[in-house]
JSON list of C-alpha atoms in Angstrom, two decimals:
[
{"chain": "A", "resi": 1, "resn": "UNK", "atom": "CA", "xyz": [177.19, 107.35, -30.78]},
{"chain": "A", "resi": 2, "resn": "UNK", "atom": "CA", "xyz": [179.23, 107.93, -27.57]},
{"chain": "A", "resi": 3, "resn": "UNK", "atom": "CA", "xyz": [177.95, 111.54, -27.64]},
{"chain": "A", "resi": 4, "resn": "UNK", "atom": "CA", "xyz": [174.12, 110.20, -27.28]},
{"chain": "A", "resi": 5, "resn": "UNK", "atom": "CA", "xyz": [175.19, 107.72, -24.81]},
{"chain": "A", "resi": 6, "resn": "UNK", "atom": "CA", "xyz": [176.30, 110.87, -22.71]},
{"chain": "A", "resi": 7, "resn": "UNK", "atom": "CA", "xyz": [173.42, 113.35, -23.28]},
{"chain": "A", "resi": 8, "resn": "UNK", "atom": "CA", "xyz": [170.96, 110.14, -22.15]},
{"chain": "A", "resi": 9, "resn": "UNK", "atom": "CA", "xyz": [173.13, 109.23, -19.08]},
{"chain": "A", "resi": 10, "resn": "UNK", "atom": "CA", "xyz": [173.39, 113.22, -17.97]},
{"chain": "A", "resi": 11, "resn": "UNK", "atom": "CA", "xyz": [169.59, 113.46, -18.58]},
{"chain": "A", "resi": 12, "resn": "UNK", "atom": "CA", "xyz": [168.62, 110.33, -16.19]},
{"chain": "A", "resi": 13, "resn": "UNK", "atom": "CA", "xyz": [171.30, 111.84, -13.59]},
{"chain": "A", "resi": 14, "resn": "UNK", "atom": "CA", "xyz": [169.76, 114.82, -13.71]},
{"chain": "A", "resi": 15, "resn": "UNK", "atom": "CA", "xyz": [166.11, 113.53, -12.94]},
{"chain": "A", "resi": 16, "resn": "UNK", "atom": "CA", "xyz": [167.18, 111.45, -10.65]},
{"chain": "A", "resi": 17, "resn": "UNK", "atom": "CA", "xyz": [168.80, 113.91, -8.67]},
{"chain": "A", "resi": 18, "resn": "UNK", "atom": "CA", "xyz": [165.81, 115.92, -8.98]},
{"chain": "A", "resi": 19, "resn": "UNK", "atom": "CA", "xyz": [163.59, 113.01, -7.53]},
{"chain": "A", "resi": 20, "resn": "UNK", "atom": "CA", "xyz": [164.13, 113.97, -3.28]},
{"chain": "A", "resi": 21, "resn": "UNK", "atom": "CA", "xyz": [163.03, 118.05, -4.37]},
{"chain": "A", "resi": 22, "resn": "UNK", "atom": "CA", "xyz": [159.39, 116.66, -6.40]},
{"chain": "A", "resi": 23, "resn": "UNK", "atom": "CA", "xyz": [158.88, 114.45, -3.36]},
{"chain": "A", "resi": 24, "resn": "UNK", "atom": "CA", "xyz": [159.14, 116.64, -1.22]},
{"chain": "A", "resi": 25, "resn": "UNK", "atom": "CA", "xyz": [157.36, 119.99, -3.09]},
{"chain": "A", "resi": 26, "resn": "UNK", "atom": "CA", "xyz": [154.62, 117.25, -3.43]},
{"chain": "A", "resi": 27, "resn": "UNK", "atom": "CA", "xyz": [154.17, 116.19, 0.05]},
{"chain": "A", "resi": 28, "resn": "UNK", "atom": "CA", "xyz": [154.19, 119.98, 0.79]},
{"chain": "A", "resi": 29, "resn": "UNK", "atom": "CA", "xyz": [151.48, 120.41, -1.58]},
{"chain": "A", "resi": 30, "resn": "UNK", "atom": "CA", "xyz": [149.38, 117.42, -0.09]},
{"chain": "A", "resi": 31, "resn": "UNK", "atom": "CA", "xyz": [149.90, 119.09, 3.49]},
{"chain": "A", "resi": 32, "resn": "UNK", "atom": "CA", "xyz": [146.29, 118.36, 4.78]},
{"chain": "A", "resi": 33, "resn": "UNK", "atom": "CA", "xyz": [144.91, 119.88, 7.97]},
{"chain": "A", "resi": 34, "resn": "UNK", "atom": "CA", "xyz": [142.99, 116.58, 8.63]},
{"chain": "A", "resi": 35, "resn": "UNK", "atom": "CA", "xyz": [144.66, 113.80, 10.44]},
{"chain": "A", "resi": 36, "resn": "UNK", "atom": "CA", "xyz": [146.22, 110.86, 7.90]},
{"chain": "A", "resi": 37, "resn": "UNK", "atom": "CA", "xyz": [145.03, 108.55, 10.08]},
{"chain": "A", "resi": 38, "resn": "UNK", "atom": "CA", "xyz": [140.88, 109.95, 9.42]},
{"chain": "A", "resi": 39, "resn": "UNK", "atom": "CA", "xyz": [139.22, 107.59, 6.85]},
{"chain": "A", "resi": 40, "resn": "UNK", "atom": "CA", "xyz": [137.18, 108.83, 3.99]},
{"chain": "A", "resi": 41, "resn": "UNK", "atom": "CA", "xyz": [136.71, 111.30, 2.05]},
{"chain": "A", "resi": 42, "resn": "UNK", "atom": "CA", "xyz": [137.41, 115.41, 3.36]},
{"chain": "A", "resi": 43, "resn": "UNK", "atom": "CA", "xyz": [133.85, 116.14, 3.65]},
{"chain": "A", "resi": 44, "resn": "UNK", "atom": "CA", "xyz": [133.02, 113.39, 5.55]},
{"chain": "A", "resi": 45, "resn": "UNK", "atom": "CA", "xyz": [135.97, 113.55, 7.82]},
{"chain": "A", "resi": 46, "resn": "UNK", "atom": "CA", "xyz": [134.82, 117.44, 8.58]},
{"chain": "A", "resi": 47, "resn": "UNK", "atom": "CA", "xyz": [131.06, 116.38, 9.06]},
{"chain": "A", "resi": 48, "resn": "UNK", "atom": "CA", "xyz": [132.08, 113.80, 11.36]},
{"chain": "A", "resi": 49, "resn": "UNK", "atom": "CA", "xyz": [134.53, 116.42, 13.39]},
{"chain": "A", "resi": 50, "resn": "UNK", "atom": "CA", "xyz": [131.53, 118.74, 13.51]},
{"chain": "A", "resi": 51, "resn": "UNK", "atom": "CA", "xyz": [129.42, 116.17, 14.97]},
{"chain": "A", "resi": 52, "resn": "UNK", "atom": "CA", "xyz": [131.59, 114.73, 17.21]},
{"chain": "A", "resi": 53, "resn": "UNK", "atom": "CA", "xyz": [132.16, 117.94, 18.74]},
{"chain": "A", "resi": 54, "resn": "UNK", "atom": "CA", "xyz": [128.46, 118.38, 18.88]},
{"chain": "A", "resi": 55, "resn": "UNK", "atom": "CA", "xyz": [128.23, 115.40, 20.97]},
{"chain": "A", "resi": 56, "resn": "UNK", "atom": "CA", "xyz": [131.21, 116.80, 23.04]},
{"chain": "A", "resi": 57, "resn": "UNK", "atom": "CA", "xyz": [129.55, 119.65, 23.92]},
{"chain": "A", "resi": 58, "resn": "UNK", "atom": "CA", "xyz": [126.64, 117.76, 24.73]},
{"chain": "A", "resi": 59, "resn": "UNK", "atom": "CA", "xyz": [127.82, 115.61, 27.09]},
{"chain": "A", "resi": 60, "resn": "UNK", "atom": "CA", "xyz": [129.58, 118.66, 28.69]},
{"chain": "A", "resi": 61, "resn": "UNK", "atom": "CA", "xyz": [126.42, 120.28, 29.53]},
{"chain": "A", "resi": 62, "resn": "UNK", "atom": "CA", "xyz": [124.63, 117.43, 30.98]},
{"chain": "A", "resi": 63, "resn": "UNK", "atom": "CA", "xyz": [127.41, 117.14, 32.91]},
{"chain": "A", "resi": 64, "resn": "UNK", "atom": "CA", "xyz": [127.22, 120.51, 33.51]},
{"chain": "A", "resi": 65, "resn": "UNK", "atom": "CA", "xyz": [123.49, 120.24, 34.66]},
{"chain": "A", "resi": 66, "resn": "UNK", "atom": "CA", "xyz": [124.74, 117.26, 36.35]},
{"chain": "A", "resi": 67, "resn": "UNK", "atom": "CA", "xyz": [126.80, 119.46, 38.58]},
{"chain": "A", "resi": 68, "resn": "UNK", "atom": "CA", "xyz": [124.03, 121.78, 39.10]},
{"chain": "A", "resi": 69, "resn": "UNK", "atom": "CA", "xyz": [121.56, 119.75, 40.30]},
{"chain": "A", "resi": 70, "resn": "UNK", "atom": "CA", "xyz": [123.78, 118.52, 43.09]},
{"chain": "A", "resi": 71, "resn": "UNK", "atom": "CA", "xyz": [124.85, 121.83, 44.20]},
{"chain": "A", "resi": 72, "resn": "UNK", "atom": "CA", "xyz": [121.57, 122.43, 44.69]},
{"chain": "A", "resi": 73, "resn": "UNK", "atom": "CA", "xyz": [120.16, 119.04, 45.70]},
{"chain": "A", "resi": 74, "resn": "UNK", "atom": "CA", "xyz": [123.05, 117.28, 47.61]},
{"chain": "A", "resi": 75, "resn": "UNK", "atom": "CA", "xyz": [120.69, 114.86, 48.37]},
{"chain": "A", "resi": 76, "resn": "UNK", "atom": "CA", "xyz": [120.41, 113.55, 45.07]},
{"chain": "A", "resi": 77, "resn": "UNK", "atom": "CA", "xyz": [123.86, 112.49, 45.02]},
{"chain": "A", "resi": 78, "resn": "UNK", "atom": "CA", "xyz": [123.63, 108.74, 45.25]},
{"chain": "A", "resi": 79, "resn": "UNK", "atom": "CA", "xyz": [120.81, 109.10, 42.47]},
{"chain": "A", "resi": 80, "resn": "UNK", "atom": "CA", "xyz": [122.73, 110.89, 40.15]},
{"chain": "A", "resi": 81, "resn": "UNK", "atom": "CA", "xyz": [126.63, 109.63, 40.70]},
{"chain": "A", "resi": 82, "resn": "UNK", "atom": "CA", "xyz": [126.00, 106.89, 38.27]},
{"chain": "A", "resi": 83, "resn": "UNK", "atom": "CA", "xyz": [124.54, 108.76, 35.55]},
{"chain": "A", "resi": 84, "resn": "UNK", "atom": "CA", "xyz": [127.36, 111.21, 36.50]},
{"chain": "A", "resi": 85, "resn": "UNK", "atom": "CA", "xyz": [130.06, 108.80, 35.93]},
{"chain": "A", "resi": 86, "resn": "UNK", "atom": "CA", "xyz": [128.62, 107.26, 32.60]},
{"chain": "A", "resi": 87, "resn": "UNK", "atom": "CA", "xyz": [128.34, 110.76, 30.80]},
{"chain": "A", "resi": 88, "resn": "UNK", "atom": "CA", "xyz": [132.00, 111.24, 32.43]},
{"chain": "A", "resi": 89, "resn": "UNK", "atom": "CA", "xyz": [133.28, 107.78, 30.51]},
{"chain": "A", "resi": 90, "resn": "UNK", "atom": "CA", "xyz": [130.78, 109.07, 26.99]},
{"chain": "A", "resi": 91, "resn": "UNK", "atom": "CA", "xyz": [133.34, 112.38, 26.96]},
{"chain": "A", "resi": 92, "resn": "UNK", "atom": "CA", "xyz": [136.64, 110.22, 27.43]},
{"chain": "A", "resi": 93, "resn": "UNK", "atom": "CA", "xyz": [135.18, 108.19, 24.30]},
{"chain": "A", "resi": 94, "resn": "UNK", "atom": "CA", "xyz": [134.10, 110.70, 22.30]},
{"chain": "A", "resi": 95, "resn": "UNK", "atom": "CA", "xyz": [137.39, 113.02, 22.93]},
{"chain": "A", "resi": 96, "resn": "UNK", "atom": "CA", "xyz": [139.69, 110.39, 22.15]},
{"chain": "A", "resi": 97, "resn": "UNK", "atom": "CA", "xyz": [137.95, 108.79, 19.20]},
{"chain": "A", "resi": 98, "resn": "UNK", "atom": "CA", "xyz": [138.52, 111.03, 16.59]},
{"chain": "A", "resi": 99, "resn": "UNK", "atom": "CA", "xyz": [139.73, 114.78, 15.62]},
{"chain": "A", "resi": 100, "resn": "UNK", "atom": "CA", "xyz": [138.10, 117.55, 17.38]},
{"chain": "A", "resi": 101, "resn": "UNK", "atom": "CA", "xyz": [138.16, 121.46, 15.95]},
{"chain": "A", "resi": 102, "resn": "UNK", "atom": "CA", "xyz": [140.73, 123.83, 17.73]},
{"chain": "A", "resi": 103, "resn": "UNK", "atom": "CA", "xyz": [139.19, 124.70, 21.23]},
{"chain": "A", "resi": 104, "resn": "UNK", "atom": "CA", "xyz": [140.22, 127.25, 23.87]},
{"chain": "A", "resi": 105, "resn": "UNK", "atom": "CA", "xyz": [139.08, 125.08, 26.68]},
{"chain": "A", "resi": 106, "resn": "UNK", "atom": "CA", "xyz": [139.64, 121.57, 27.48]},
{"chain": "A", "resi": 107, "resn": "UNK", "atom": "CA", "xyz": [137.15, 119.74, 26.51]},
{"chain": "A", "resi": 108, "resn": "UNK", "atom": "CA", "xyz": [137.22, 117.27, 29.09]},
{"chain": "A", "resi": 109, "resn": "UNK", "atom": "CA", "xyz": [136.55, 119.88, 31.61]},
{"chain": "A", "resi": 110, "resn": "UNK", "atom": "CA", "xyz": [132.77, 119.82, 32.51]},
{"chain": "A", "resi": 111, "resn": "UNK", "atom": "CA", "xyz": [131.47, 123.48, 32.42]},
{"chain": "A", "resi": 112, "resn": "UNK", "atom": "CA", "xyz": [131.15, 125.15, 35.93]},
{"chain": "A", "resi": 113, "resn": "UNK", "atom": "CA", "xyz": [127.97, 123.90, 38.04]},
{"chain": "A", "resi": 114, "resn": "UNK", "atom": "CA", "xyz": [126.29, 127.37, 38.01]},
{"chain": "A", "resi": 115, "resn": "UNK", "atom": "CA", "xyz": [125.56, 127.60, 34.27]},
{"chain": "A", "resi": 116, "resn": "UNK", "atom": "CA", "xyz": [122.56, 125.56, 34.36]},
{"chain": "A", "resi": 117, "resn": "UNK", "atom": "CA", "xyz": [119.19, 126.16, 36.12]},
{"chain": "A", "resi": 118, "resn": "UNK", "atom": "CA", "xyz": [118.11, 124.11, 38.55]},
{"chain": "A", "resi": 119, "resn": "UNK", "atom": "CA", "xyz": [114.30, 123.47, 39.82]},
{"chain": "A", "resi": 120, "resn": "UNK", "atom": "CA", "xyz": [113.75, 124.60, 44.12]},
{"chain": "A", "resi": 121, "resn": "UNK", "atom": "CA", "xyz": [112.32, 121.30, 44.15]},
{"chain": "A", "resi": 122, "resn": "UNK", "atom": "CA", "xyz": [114.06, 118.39, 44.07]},
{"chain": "A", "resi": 123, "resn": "UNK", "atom": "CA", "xyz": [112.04, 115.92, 42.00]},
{"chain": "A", "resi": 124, "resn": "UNK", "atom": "CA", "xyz": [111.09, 118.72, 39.97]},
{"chain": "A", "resi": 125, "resn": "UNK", "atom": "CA", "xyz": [114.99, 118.56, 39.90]},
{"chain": "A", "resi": 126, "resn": "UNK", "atom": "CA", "xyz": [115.20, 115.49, 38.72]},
{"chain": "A", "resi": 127, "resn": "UNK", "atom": "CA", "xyz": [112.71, 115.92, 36.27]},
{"chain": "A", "resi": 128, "resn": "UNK", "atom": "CA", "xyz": [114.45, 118.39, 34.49]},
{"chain": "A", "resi": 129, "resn": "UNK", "atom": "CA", "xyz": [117.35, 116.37, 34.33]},
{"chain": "A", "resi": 130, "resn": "UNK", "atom": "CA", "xyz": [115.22, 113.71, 32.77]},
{"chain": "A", "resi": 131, "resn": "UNK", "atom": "CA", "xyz": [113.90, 116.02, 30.09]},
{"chain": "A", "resi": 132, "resn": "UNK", "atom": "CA", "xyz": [117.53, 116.85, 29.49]},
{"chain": "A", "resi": 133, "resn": "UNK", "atom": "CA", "xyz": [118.70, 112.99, 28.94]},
{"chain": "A", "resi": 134, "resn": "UNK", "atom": "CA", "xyz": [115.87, 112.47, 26.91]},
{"chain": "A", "resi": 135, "resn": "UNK", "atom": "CA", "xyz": [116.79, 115.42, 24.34]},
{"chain": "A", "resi": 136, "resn": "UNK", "atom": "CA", "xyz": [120.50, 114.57, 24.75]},
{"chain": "A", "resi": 137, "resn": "UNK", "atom": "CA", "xyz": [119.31, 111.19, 23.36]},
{"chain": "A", "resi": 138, "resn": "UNK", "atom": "CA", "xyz": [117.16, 112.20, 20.01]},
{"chain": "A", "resi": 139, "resn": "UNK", "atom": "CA", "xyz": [120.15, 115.00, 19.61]},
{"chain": "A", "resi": 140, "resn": "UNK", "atom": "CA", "xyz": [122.49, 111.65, 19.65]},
{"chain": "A", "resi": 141, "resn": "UNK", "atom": "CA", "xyz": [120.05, 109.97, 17.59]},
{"chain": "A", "resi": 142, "resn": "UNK", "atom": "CA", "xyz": [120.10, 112.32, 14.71]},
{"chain": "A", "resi": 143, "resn": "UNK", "atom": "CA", "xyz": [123.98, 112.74, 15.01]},
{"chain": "A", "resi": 144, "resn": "UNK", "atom": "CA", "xyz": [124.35, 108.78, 14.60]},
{"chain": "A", "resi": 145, "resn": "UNK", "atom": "CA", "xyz": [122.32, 109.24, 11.25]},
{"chain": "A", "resi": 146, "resn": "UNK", "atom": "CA", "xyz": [124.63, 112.29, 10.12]},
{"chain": "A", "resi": 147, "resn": "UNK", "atom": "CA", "xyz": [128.06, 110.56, 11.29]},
{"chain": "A", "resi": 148, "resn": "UNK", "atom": "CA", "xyz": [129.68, 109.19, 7.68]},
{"chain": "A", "resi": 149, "resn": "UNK", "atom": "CA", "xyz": [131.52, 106.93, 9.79]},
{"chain": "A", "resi": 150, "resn": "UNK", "atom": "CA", "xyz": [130.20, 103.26, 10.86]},
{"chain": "A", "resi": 151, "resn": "UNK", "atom": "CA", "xyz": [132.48, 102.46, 13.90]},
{"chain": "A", "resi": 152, "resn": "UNK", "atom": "CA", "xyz": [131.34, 106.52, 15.28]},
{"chain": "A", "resi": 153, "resn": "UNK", "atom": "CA", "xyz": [128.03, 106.25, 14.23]},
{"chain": "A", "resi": 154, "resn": "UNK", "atom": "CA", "xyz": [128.05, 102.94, 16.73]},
{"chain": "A", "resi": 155, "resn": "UNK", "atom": "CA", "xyz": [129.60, 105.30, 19.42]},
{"chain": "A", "resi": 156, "resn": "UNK", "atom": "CA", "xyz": [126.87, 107.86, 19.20]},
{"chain": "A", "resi": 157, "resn": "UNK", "atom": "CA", "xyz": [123.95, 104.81, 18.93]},
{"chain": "A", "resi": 158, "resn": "UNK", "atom": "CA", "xyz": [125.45, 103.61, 22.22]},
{"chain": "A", "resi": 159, "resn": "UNK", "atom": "CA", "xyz": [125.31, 106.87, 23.70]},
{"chain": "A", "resi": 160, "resn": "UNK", "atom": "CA", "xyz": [122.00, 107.50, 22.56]},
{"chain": "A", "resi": 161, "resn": "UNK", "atom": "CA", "xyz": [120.83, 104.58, 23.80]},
{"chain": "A", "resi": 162, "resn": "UNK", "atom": "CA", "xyz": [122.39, 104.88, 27.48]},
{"chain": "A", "resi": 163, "resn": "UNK", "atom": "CA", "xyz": [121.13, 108.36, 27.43]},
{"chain": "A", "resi": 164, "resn": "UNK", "atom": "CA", "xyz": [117.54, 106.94, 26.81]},
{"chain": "A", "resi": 165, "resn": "UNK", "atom": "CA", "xyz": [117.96, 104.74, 29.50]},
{"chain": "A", "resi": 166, "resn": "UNK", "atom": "CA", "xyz": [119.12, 107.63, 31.94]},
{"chain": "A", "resi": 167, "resn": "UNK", "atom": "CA", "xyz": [115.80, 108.94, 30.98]},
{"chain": "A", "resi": 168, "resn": "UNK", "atom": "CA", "xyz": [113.48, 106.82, 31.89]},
{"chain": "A", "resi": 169, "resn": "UNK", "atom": "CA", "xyz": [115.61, 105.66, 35.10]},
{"chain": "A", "resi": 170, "resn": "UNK", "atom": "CA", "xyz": [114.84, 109.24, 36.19]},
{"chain": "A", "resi": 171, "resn": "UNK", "atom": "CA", "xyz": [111.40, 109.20, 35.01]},
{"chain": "A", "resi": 172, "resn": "UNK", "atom": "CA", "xyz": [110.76, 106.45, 37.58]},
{"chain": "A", "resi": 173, "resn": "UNK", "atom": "CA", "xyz": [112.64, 107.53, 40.47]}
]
């Protein structure tokens, strides 16, 4: 009896001293590109990554065109700072709101002013830029209806919806 007593204590010893290595060849095994802190399932995580950084981009060219147009039109400035500075704070929220893919460039830095093309004419100008809010918008639009995520899918409503506005501010200026 004393010799089963001591093959069942060495056996629990044994596992137990086992128990740190499984834990740890486990949480190796569960090593997970996406952030702990995303909700939901994998797919929906990625879609909502690929979206978001749709929307990034996004943003980044209007801004982008943004930049353009003034070059160009420097008297357009007072018109367009405000629009400027709301598609400024809709990249700061989108950035920080949730994982973006790996990206060579910062993606808080609006692309350079010459990679859009800008109208001669100034309310042609603006015109163009209205066109461009108004896309951004039903682009935003369809993104909120792809996001998997309800507090994002608010985000990109919001943005739609001040992007619509831009729109047709511009459209009667």
């Amino acid at each position: 009896m004393t010799n089963t007593v001591d093959v069942r204590r060495r056996r629990l010893l044994i596992c137990l001293a086992g128990l740190p290595m499984l834990g740890t060849a486990l949480a190796a095994c569960a090593d997970d590109a996406v952030p702990k802190s995303a909700p939901g399932h994998r797919l929906d995580v990625d879609m909502d990554v690929k979206v978001r950084w749709r929307a990034v981009e996004a943003e980044r060219a209007l801004l982008g065109l943004y930049a353009a147009t003034l070059t160009a039109h420097p008297g357009l400035s007072d018109t367009l700072a405000p629009f400027t500075a709301r598609h400024t704070e809709h990249l700061d929220v989108l950035v920080e709101g949730g994982p973006l893919p790996f990206s060579a460039s910062d993606p808080l830095e609006p692309p350079s002013p010459g990679s859009a093309d800008v109208p001669a004419d100034a309310a042609a100008a603006l015109a163009a830029v209205a066109e461009a809010e108004s896309a951004a918008a039903e682009a935003r639009v369809a993104d909120c209806l792809a996001a998997s995520g309800s507090r994002f899918a608010a985000v990109l409503a919001s943005v739609a919806a001040c992007e619509a506005a831009h729109a047709a501010t511009l459209e009667s200026a």
